[in-house]
Structures are given as structure tokens and as C-alpha cells.
Coordinates of C-alpha atoms in Angstrom, one line a residue:
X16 CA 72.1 -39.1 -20.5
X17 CA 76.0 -40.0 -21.1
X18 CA 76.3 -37.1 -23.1
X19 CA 74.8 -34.4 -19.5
X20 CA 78.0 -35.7 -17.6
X21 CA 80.4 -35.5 -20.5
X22 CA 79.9 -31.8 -21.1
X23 CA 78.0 -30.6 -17.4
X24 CA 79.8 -27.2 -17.8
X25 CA 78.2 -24.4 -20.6
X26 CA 81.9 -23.1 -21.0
X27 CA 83.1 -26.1 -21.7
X28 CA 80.6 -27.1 -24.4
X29 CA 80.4 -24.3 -25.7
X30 CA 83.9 -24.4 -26.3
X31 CA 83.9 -28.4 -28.0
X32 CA 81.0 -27.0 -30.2
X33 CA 83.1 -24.0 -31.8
X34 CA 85.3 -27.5 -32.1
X35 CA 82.4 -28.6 -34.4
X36 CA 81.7 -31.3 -31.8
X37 CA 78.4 -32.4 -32.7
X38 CA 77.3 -34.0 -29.9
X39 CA 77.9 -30.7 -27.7
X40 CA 76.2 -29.1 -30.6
X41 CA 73.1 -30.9 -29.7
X42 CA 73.7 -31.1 -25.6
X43 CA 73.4 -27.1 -26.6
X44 CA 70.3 -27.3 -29.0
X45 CA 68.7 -29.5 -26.5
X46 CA 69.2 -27.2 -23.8
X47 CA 68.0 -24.3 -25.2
X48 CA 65.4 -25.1 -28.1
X49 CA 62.1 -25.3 -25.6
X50 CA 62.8 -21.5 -24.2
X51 CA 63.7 -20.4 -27.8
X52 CA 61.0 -21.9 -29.3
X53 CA 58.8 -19.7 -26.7
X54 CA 60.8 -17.0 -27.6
X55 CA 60.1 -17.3 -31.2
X56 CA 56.4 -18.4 -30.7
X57 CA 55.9 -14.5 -28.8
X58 CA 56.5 -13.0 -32.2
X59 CA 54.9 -15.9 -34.6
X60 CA 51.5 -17.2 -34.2
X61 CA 51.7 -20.3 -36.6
X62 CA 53.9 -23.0 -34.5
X63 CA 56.0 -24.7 -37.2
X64 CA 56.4 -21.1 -38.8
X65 CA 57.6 -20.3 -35.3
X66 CA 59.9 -23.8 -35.2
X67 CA 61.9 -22.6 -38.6
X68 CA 62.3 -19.7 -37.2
X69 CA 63.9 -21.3 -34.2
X70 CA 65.8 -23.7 -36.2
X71 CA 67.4 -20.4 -38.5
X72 CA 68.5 -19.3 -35.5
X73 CA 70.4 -22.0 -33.9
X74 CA 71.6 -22.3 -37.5
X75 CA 72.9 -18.8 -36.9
X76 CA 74.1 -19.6 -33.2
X77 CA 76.2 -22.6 -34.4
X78 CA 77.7 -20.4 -37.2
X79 CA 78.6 -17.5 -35.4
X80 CA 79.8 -19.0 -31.8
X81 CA 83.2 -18.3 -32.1
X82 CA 81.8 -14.6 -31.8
X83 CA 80.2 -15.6 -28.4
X84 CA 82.9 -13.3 -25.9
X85 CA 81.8 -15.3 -22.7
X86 CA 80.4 -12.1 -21.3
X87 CA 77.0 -12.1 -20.1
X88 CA 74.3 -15.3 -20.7
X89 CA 74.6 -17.1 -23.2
X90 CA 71.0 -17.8 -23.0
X91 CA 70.8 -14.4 -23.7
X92 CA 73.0 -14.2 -26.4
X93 CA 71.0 -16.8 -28.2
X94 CA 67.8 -15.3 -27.0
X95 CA 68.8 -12.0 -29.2
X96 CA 69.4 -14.0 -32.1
X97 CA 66.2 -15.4 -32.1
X98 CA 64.3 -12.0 -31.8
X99 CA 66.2 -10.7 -34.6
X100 CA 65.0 -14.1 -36.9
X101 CA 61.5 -13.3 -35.9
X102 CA 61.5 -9.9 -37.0
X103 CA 63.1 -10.6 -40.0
X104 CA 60.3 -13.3 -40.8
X105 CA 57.7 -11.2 -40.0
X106 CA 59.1 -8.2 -42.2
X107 CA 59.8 -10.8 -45.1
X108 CA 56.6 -12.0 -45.2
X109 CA 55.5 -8.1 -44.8
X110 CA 53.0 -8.8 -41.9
X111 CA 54.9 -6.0 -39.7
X112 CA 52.8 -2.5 -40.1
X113 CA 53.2 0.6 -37.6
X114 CA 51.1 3.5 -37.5
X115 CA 53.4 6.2 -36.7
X116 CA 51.0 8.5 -34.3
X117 CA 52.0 11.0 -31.7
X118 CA 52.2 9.7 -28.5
X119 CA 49.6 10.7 -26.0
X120 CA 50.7 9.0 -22.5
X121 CA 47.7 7.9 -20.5
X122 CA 48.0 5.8 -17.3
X123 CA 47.1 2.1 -17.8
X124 CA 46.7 -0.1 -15.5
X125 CA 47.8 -4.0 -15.9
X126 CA 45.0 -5.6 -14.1
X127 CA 45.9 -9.5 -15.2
X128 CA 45.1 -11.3 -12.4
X129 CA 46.3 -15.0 -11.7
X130 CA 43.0 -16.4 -13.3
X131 CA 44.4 -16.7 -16.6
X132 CA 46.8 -19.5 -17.7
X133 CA 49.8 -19.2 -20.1
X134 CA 47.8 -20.6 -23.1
X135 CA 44.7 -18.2 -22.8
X136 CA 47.3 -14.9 -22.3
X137 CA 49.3 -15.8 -25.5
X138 CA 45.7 -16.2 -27.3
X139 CA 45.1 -12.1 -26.7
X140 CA 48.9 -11.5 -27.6
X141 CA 48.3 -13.7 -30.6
X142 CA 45.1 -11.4 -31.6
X143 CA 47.2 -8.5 -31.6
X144 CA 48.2 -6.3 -34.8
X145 CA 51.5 -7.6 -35.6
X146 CA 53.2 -4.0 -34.8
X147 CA 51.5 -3.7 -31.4
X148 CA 52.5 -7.4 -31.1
X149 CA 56.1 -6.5 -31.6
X150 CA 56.6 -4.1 -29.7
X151 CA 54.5 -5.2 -26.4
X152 CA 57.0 -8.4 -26.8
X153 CA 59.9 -6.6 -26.9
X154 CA 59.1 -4.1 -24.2
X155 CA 57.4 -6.0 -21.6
X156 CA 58.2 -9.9 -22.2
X157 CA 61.9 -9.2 -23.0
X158 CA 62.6 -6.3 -21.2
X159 CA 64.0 -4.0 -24.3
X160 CA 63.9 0.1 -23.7
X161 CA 62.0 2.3 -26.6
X162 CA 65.0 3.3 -28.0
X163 CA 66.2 -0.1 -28.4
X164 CA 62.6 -1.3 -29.6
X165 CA 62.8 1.4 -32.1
X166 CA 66.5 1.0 -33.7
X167 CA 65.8 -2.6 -34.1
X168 CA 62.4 -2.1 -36.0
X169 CA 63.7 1.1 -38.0
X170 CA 60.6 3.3 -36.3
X171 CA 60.9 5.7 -33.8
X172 CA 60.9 6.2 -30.0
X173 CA 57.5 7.5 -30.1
X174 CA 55.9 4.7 -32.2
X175 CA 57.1 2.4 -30.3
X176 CA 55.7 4.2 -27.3
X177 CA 52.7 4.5 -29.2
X178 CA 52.4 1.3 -30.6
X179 CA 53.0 -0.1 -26.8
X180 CA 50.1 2.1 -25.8
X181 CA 47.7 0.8 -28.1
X182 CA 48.6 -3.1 -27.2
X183 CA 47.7 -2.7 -23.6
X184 CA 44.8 -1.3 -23.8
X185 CA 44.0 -3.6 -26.3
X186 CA 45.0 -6.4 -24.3
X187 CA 42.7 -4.9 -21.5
X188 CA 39.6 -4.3 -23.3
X189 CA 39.9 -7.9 -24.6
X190 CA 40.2 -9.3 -21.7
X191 CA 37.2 -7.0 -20.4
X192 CA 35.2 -8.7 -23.1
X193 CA 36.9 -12.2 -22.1
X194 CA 35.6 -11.5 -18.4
X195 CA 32.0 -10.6 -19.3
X196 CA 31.5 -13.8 -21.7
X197 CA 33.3 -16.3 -18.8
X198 CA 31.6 -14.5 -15.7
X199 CA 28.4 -12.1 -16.8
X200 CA 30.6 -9.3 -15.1
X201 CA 32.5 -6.2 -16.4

């Protein structure tokens, strides 16, 4: 790949694409697209549904790089950008509902061993509510805090708490059910 050596440093094509440079424009897209597409796939079940999402977002990347200050990832710049597309897809297409509970903390325990692959963990995720979907993404893929989980999806801290709650033990009683239909066990 000529166009790897030409532009080898992120600074430096970052900078050519603010330049409209189109190749460094795509040395960028191509970088980027498969962890963004993940990124975007958390939050959307359907794949291509996930894929214009992805593509809205670099659309947004490439517009707004000149805002890009150079401090911090720029993986993670991008990787905000395409959280906020997803959660404006899903509340467009109004499949986003919370149920705005008090929040009752009880001790849950991840028990996820290493038996399960990548594909058969995003299944459960994907058979979550949308909300509880959200806001388990959010908080334990990407690393958000309640309050920030909360001012982005206009609920509030406890909700989100709630609504976090609710996904794991969720998650754990389907994978309960997962373990007794693979192994006869509980």
C-alpha cells in the first residue's frame, strides 16, 4: 500500500485531509471503519442499518475535522461521534424506551467466563430492550459515567443506574438459560 508510507503519521494525515486530500481521507476511513463499525453495531442490531450509521458518521468526521484540537485520540474522537449517530438513529426511528424506576442497588456479579465467543455475547446484548441496551453499552463497553450516560440520553442518573441494573441481570439470567440448554446444568 503506496498510499501507508505516504501518510505513516495520524497528524500528518489528518492534517492533508482537513486539506480535502482524498486519498488521506480514505488512508483515514480505512483505518478506522472496522472499529467503528463495531462501535456502531453495539447500539444497532441490523448490520447495514449499523453500516449507514457508520458512514453518517465519518460523513460527520470529514466535515467537522478542522474542529479535531489534537488533544486526546483521535480514535476517540471519532469513536464519540459515532455513539452520538447511533443514538440519534435509534431515537429517530423511536426504538429507544426507558422506564424511569427508582433505583434499588443490589450486588451482581459478572460471571462471563471465557466459554463464550464474541458472536454469541453480542447475540444476548442484541436481545436486550433497546434502553437497557444503551445504557449497558455506554457504561460498560465504552466506559461512560451515569451522569454522562444520562445527559446524553436526556434521562436521569438513576435511570440510567436503573436501566444498567436491569441489563445485567438480564444478561445473567440469559445466559443461565444459555448454560442449561448447552450443558443440562444451572
Amino acid at each position: 500500500m503506496k498510499v501507508v508510507t505516504l501518510f505513516n503519521n495520524e497528524t500528518k494525515l489528518i492534517n492533508k485531509a482537513i486539506q480535502n486530500n482524498r486519498e488521506a481521507q480514505h488512508v483515514l476511513f480505512e483505518l478506522h471503519a472496522p472499529k467503528m463499525l463495531s462501535v456502531c453495531r453495539y447500539y444497532i442490531k441490523d448490520t447495514q442499518h449499523a453500516q449507514e450509521v457508520m458512514l453518517n458518521g465519518f460523513l460527520k468526521v470529514f466535515t467537522n475535522l478542522k474542529s479535531f484540537k489534537h488533544e486526546g485520540s483521535f480514535e476517540g474522537w471519532i469513536r464519540r461521534i459515532m455513539v452520538r449517530e447511533a443514538i440519534s438513529f435509534l431515537r429517530q426511528n423511536k426504538t429507544i424506551q426507558f422506564v424511569d424506576e427508582a433505583y434499588h442497588h443490589v450486588e451482581i456479579h459478572d460471571d462471563v467466563s471465557q466459554q463464550y465467543d464474541v458472536a454469541q455475547l453480542q447475540e444476548l446484548i442484541d436481545k436486550l430492550p433497546e434502553g437497557y441496551k444503551m445504557v449497558f453499552i455506554m457504561y460498560a463497553i465504552e466506559g461512560y459515567k451515569h451522569a454522562e450516560i444520562a445527559t446524553l440520553l436526556n434521562i436521569s442518573v438513576g435511570t440510567s443506574k436503573s436501566q444498567l441494573y436491569k441489563a445485567r441481570k438480564l444478561l445473567q439470567d440469559n445466559i443461565k438459560t444459555l448454560n442449561t440448554k448447552e450443558y443440562g446444568t444451572r
